mmCIF file of C-alpha atoms in Angstrom:
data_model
loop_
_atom_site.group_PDB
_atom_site.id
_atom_site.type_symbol
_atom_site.label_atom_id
_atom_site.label_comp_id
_atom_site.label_asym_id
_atom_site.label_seq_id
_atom_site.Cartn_x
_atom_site.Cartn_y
_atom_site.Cartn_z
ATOM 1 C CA UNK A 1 -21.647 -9.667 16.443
ATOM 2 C CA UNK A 2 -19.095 -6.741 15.017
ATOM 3 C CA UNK A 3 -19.750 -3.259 15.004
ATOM 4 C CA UNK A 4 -18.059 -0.856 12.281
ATOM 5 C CA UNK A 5 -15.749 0.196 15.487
ATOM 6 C CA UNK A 6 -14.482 -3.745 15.270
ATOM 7 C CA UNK A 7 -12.753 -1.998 11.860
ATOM 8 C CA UNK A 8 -9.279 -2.238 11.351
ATOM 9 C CA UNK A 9 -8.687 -4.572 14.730
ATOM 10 C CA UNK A 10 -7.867 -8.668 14.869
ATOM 11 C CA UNK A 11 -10.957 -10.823 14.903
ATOM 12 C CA UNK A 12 -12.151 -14.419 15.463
ATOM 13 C CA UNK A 13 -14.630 -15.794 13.029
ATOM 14 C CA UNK A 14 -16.485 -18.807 13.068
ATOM 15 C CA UNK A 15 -18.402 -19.876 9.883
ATOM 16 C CA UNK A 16 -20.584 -22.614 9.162
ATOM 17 C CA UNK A 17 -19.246 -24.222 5.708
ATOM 18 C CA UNK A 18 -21.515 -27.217 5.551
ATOM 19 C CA UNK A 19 -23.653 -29.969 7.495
ATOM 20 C CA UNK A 20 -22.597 -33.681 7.677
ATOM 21 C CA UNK A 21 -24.869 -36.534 9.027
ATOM 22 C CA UNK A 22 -27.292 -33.577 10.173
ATOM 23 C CA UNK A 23 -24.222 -31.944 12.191
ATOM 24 C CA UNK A 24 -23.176 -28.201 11.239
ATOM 25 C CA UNK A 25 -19.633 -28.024 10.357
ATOM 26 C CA UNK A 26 -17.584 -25.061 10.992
ATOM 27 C CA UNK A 27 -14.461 -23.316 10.424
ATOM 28 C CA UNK A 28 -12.605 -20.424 12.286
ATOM 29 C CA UNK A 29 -10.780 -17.888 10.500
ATOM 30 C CA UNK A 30 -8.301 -15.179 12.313
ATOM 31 C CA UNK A 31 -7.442 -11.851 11.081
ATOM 32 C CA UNK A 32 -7.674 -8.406 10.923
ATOM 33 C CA UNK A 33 -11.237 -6.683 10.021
ATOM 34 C CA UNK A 34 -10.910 -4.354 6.932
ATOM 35 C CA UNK A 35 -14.295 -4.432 5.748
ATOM 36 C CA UNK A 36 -17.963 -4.857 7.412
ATOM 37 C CA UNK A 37 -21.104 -4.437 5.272
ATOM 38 C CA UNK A 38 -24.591 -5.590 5.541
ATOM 39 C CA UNK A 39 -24.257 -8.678 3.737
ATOM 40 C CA UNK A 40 -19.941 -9.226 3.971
ATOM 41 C CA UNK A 41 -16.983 -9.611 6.031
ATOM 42 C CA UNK A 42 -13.558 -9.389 5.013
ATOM 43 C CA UNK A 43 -10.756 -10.028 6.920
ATOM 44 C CA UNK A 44 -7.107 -9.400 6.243
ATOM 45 C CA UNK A 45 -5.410 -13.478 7.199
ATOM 46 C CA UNK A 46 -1.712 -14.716 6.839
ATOM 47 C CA UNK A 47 -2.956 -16.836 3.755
ATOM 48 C CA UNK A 48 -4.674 -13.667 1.886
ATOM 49 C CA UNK A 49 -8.076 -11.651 1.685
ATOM 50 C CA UNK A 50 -11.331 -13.559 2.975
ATOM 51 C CA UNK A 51 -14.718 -12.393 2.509
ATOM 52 C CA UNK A 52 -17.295 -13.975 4.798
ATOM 53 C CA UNK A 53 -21.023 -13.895 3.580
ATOM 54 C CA UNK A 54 -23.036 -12.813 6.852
ATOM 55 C CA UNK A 55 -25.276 -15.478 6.751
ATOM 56 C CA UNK A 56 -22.017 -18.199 6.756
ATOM 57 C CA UNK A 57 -20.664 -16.155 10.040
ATOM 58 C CA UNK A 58 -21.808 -18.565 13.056
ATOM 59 C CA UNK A 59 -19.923 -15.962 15.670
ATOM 60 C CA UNK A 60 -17.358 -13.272 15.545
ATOM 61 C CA UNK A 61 -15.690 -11.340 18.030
ATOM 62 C CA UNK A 62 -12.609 -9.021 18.604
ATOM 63 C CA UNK A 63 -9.683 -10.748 19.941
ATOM 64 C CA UNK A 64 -6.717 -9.084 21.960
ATOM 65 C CA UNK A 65 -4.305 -8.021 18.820
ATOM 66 C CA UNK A 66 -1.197 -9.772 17.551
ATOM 67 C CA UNK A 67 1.841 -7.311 18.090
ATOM 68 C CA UNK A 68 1.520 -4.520 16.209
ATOM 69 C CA UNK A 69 2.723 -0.976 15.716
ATOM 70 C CA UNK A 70 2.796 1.879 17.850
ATOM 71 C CA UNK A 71 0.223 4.548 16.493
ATOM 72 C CA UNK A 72 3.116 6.692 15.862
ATOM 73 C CA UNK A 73 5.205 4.043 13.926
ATOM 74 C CA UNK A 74 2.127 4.202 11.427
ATOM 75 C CA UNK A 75 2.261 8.032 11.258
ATOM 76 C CA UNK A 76 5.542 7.977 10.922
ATOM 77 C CA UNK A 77 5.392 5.388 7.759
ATOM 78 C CA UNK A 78 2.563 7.009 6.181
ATOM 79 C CA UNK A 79 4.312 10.596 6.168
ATOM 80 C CA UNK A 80 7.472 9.078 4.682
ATOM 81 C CA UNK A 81 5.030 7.557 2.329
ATOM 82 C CA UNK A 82 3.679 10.163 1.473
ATOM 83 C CA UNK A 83 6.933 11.980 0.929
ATOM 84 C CA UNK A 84 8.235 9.353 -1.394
ATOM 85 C CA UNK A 85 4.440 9.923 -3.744
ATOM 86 C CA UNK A 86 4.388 14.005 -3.799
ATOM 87 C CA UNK A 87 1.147 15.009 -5.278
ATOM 88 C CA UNK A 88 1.845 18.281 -7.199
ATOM 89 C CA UNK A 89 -0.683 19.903 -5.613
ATOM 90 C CA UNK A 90 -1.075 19.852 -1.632
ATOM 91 C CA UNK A 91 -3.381 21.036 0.971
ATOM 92 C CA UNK A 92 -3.584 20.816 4.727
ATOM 93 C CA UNK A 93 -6.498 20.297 6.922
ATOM 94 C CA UNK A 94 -5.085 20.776 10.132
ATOM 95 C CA UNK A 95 -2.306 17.763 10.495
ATOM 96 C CA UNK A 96 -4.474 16.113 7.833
ATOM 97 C CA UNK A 97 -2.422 16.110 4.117
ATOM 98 C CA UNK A 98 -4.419 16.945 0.796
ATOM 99 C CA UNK A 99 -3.186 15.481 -2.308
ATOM 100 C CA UNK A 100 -4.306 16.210 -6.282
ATOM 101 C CA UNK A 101 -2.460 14.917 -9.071
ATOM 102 C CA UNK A 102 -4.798 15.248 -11.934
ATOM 103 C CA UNK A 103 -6.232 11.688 -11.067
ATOM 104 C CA UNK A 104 -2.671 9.834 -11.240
ATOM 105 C CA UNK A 105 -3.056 6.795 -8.992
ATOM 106 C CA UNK A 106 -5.501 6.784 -5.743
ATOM 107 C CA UNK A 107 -2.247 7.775 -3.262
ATOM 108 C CA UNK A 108 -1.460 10.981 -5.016
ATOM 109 C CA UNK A 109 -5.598 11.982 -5.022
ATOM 110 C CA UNK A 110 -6.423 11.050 -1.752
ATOM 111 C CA UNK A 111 -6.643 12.960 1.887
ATOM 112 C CA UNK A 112 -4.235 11.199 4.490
ATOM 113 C CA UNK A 113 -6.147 11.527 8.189
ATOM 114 C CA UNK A 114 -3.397 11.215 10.364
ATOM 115 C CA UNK A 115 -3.510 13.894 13.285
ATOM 116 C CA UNK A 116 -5.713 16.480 14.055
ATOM 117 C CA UNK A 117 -7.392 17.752 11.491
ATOM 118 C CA UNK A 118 -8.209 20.813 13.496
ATOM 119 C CA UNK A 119 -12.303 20.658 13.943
ATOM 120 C CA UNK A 120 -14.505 18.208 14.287
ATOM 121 C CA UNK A 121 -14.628 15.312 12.194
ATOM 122 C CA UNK A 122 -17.817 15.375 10.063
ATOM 123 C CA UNK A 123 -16.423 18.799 9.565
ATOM 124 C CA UNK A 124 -12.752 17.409 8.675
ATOM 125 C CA UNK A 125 -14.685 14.877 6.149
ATOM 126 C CA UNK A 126 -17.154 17.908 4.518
ATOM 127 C CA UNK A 127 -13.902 20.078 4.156
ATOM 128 C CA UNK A 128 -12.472 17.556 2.147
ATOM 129 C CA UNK A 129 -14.996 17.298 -0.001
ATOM 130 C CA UNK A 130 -15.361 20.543 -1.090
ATOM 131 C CA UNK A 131 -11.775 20.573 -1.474
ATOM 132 C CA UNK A 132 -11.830 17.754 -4.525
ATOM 133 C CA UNK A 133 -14.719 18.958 -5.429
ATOM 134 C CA UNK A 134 -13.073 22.719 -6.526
ATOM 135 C CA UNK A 135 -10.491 20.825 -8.389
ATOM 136 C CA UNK A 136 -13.198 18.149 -10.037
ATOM 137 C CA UNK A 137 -12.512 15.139 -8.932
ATOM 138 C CA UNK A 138 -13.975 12.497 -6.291
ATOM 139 C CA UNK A 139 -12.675 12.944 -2.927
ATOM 140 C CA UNK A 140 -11.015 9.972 -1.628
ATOM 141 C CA UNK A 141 -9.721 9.200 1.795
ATOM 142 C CA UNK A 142 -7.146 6.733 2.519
ATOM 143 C CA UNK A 143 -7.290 5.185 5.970
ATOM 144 C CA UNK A 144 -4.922 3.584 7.919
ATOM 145 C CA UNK A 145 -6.254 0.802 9.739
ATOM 146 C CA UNK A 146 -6.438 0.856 12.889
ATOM 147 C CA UNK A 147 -5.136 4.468 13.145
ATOM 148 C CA UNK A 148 -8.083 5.534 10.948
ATOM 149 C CA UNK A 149 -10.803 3.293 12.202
ATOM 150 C CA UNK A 150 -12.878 6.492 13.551
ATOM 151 C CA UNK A 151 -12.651 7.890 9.906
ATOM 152 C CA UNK A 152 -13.613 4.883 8.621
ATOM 153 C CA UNK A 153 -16.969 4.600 10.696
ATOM 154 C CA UNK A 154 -17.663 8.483 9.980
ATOM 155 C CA UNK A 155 -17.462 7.416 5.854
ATOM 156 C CA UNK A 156 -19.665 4.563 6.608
ATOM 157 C CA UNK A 157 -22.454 6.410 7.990
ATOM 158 C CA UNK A 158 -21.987 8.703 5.017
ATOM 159 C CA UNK A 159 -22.163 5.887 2.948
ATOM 160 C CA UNK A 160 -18.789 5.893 1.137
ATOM 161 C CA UNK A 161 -17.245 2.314 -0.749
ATOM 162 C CA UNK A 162 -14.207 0.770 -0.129
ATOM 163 C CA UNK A 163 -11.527 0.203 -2.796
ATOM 164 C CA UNK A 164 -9.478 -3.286 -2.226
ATOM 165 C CA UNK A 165 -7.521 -3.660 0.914
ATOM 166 C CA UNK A 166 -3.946 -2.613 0.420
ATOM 167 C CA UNK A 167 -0.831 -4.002 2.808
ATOM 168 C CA UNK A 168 1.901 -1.401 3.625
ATOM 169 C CA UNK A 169 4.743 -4.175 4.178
ATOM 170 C CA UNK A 170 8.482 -3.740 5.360
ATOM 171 C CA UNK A 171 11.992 -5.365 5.789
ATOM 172 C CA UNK A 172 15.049 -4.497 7.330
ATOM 173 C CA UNK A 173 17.433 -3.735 4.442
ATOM 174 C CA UNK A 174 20.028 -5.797 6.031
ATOM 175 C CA UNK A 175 17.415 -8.881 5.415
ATOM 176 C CA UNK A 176 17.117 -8.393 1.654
ATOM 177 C CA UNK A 177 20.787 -9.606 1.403
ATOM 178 C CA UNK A 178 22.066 -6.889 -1.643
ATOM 179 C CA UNK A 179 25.749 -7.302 -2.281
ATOM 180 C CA UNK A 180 27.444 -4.276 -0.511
ATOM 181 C CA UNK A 181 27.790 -2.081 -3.396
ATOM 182 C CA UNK A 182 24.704 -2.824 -5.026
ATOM 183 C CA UNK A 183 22.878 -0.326 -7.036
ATOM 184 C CA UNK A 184 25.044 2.332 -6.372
ATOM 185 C CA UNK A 185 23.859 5.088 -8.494
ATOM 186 C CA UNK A 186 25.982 5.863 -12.042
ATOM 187 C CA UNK A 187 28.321 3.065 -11.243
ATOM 188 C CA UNK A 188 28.143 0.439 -13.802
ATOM 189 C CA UNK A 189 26.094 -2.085 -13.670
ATOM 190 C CA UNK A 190 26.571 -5.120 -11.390
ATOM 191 C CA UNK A 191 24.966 -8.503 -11.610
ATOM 192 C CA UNK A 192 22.790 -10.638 -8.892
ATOM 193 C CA UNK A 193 24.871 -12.978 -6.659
ATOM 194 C CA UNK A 194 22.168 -15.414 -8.713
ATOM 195 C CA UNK A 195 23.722 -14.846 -11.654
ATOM 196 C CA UNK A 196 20.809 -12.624 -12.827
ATOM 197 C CA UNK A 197 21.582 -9.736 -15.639
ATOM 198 C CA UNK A 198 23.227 -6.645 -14.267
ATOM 199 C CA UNK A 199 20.682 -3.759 -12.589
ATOM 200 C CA UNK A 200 21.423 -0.551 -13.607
ATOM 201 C CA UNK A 201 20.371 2.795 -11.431
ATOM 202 C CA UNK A 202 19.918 6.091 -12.427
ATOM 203 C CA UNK A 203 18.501 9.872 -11.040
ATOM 204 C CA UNK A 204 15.883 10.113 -13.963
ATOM 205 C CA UNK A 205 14.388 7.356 -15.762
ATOM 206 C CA UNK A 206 14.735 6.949 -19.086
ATOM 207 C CA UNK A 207 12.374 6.825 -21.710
ATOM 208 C CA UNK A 208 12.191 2.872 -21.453
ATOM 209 C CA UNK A 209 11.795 3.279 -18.071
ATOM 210 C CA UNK A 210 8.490 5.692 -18.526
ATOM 211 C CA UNK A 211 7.306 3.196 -21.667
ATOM 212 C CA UNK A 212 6.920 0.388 -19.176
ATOM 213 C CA UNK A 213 5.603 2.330 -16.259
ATOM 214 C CA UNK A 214 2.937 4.198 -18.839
ATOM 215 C CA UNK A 215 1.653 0.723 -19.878
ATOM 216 C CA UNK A 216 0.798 -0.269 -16.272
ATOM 217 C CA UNK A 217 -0.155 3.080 -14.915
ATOM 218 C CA UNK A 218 -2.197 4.098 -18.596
ATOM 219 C CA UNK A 219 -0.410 6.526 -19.629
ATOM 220 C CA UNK A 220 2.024 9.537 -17.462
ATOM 221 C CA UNK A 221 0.548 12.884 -17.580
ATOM 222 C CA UNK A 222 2.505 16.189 -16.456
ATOM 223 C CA UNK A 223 1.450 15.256 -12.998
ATOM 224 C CA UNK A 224 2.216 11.834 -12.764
ATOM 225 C CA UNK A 225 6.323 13.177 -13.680
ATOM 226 C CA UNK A 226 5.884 15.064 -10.751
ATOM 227 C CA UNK A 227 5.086 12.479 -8.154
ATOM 228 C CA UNK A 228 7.673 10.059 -9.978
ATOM 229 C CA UNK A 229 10.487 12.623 -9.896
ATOM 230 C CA UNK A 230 9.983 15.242 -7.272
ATOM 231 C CA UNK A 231 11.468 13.862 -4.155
ATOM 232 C CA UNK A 232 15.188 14.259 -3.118
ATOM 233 C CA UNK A 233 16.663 10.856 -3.459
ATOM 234 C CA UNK A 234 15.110 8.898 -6.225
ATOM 235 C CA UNK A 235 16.800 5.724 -8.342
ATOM 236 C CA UNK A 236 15.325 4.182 -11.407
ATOM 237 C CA UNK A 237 16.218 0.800 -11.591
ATOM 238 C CA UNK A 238 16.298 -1.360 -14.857
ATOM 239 C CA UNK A 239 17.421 -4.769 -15.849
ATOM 240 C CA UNK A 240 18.121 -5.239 -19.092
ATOM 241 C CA UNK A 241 18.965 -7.814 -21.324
ATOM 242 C CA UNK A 242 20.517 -7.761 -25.050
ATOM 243 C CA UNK A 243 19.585 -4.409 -24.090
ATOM 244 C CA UNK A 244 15.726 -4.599 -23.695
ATOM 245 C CA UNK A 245 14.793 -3.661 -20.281
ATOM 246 C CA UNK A 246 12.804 -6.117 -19.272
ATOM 247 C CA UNK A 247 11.806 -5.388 -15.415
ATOM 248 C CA UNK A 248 11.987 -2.005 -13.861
ATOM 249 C CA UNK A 249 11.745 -0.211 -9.776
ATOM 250 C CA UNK A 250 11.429 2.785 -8.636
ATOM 251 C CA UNK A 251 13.288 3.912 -4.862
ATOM 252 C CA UNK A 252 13.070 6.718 -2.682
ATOM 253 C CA UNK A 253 14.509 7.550 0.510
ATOM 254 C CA UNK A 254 12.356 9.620 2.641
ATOM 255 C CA UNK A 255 11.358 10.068 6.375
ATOM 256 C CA UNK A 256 14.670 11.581 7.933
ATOM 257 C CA UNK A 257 16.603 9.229 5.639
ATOM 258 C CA UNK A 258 15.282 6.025 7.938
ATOM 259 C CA UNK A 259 13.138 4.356 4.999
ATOM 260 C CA UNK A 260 13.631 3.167 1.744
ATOM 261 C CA UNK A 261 10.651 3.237 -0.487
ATOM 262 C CA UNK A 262 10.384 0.653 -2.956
ATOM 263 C CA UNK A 263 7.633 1.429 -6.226
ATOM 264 C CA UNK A 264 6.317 0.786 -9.406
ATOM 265 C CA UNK A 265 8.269 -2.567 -9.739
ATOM 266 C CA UNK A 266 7.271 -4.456 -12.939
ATOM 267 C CA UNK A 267 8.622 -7.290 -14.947
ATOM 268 C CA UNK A 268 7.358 -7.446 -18.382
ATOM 269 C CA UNK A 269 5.168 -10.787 -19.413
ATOM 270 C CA UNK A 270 7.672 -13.061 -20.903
ATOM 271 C CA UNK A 271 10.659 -12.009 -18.441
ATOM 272 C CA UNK A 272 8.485 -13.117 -15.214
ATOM 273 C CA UNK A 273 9.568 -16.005 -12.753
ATOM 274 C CA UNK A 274 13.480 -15.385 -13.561
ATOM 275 C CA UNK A 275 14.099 -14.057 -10.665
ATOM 276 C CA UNK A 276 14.349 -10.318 -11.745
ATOM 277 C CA UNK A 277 12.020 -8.578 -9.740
ATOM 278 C CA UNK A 278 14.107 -9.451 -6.654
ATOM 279 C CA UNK A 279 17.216 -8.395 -8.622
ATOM 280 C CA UNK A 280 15.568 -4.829 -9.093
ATOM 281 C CA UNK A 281 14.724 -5.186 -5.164
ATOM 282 C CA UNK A 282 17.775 -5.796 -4.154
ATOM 283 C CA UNK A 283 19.522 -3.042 -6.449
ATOM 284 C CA UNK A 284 17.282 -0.640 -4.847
ATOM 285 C CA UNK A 285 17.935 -2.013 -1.551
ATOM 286 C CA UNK A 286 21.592 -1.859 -1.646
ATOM 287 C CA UNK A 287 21.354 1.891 -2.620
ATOM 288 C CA UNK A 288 19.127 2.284 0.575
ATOM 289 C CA UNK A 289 21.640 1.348 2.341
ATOM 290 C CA UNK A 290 24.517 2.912 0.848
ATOM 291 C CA UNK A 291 22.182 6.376 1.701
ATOM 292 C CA UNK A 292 21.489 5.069 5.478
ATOM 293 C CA UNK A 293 18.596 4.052 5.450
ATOM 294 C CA UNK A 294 17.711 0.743 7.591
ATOM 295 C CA UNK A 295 14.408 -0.488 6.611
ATOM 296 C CA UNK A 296 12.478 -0.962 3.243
ATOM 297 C CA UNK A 297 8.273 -0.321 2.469
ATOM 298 C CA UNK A 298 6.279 -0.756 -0.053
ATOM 299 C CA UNK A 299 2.572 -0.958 -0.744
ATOM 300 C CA UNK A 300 0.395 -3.872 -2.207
ATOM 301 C CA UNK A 301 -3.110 -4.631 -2.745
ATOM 302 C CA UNK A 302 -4.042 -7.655 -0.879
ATOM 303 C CA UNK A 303 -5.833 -9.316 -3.606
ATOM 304 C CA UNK A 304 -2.221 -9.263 -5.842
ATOM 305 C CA UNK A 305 -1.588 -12.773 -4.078
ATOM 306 C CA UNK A 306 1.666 -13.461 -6.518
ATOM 307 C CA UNK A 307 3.146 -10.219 -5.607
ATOM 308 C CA UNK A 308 2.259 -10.672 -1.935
ATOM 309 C CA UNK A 309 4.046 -14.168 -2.633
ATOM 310 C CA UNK A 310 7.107 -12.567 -3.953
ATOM 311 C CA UNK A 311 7.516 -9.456 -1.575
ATOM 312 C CA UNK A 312 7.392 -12.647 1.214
ATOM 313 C CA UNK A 313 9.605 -14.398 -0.052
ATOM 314 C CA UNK A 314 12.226 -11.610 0.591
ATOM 315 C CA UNK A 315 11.053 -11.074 3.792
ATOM 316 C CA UNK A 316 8.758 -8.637 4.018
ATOM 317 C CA UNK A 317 5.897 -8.873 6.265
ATOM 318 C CA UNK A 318 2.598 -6.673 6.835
ATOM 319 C CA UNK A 319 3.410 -3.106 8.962
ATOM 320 C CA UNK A 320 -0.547 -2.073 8.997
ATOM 321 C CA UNK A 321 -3.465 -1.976 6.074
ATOM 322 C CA UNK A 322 -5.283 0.532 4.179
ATOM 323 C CA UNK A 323 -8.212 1.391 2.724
ATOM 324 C CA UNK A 324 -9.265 3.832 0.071
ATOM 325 C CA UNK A 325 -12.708 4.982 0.988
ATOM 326 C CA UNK A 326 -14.150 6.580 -2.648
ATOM 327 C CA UNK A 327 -17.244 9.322 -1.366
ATOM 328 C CA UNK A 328 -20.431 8.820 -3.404
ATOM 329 C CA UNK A 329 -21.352 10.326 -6.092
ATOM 330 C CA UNK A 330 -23.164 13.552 -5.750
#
């Protein structure tokens, strides 16, 4: 059977779903291991999230992995990730990054274990602790899986949960198709090759921008500005039509210029399947480019299967996972 060290690697499960003229019937599932628990499995598949009950789980075993990324492709990611989400208020623990921002979103309150954290790690994980603890809030760890799969068994032990699995997912930038001179910032506005309304990008966002982005995120506090605004080369990107804006992005370019981040995309209720998320996208995207960047990321909880749909349907595809481990309360 699997072992919390089977974390964040592919595995081969076989589950019994039923009997038929007194034979068991089974059925194998593939994936990568984000969870383990005494009762659950979940694994990470190409058609979405699956959660095993134990007693359904026949075998299971760790397979030889799909090709993945190089341990310091996923560094790399998450610290241009990280650069394109600054918390306002920072610490380091060795290579380790610290993050606060008043509770704004789990990424800008979490600790980021990549590297050395510069002791030992139930030392690392107490430091850390303390460290939310002095500014009030619950210290959460975001692990990237497998990078993080150590960390992960250390916050097991201590008995820490599990938010939802989240998929860090990228495209080249030349694969997202923009026109050339898309989403150039202060240029007017330019309309999809699909006929789609015009995408506008600008330095700050406006205050439709922040109304939209305030109803999904509840509300923008001082620190959330900060993480929205703070980073070098930012876009807001808005579609509007009649002049509502109906659908709204957010890109950064970050690590050494290579990545375009793509964030807080939203299309308002009654403006969805009209293609104007991917108009927003590919705004974004042709800005990217126009700064030199080559690739595009962007993060998604598993369980959001329609934007999982959408992001796939221009191309992206699953770099690595995460997990946000939440400590216990005291």
């Amino acid at each position: 059977m699997l072992r919390q060290q089977d974390v964040g690697h592919r595995i081969v499960v076989r589950r019994i779903v039923g009997i038929r003229e007194g034979r068991t019937l089974f059925s194998d599932a593939l994936g990568e291991l984000v969870e383990l628990s005494e009762t659950h499995i979940t694994l990470s598949t190409d058609a979405g999230p699956l959660r095993v009950p134990v007693a359904e789980v026949h075998r299971a075993k760790r397979v030889p992995p799909a090709r993945r990324p190089t341990a310091a492709a996923v560094v790399a990611l998450e610290l241009a990730a990280d650069e394109a989400w600054p918390a306002p208020v920072r610490g380091r623990l060795g290579d380790w990054r610290l993050r606060w921002a008043d509770g704004w979103t789990g990424r800008a309150n979490s600790a980021l274990p990549v590297g050395d954290p510069d002791r030992p790690l139930p030392a690392a994980l107490d430091a850390v602790q303390r460290w939310y603890a002095e500014r009030g809030g619950t210290a959460l760890v975001n692990t990237p899986l497998p990078l993080a799969a150590p960390v992960g068994a250390e916050l097991d032990a201590r008995g820490w949960t599990a938010r939802p699995p989240v998929l860090v997912q990228t495209v080249p930038l030349r694969a997202l198709a923009a026109p050339p001179d898309a989403g150039l910032a202060d240029t007017p506005p330019l309309a999809g090759p699909d006929g789609t309304p015009p995408v506008t990008l600008g330095g700050a966002p406006t205050d439709d921008w922040l109304a939209i982005s305030a109803s999904r995120k509840g509300g923008l506090p001082d620190a959330a500005r900060h993480v929205l605004t703070a980073v070098e080369r930012v876009r807001f990107a808005e579609l509007r039509v009649d002049g509502r804006v109906l659908a709204i992005g957010r890109g950064t370019v970050t690590g050494e210029g290579r990545w375009l981040g793509v964030s807080l995309l939203e299309v308002l209720p009654e403006a969805r399947r009209r293609g104007f998320a991917a108009a927003v996208v590919r705004a974004l995207a042709g800005w990217g480019a126009a700064e030199g960047a080559g690739h595009a990321f962007l993060q998604v909880e598993q369980s959001n299967t329609g934007a999982v749909a959408l992001y796939r349907r221009l191309g992206f595809t699953t770099h690595h996972t995460y997990l946000t481990r939440v400590a216990p309360a005291a």
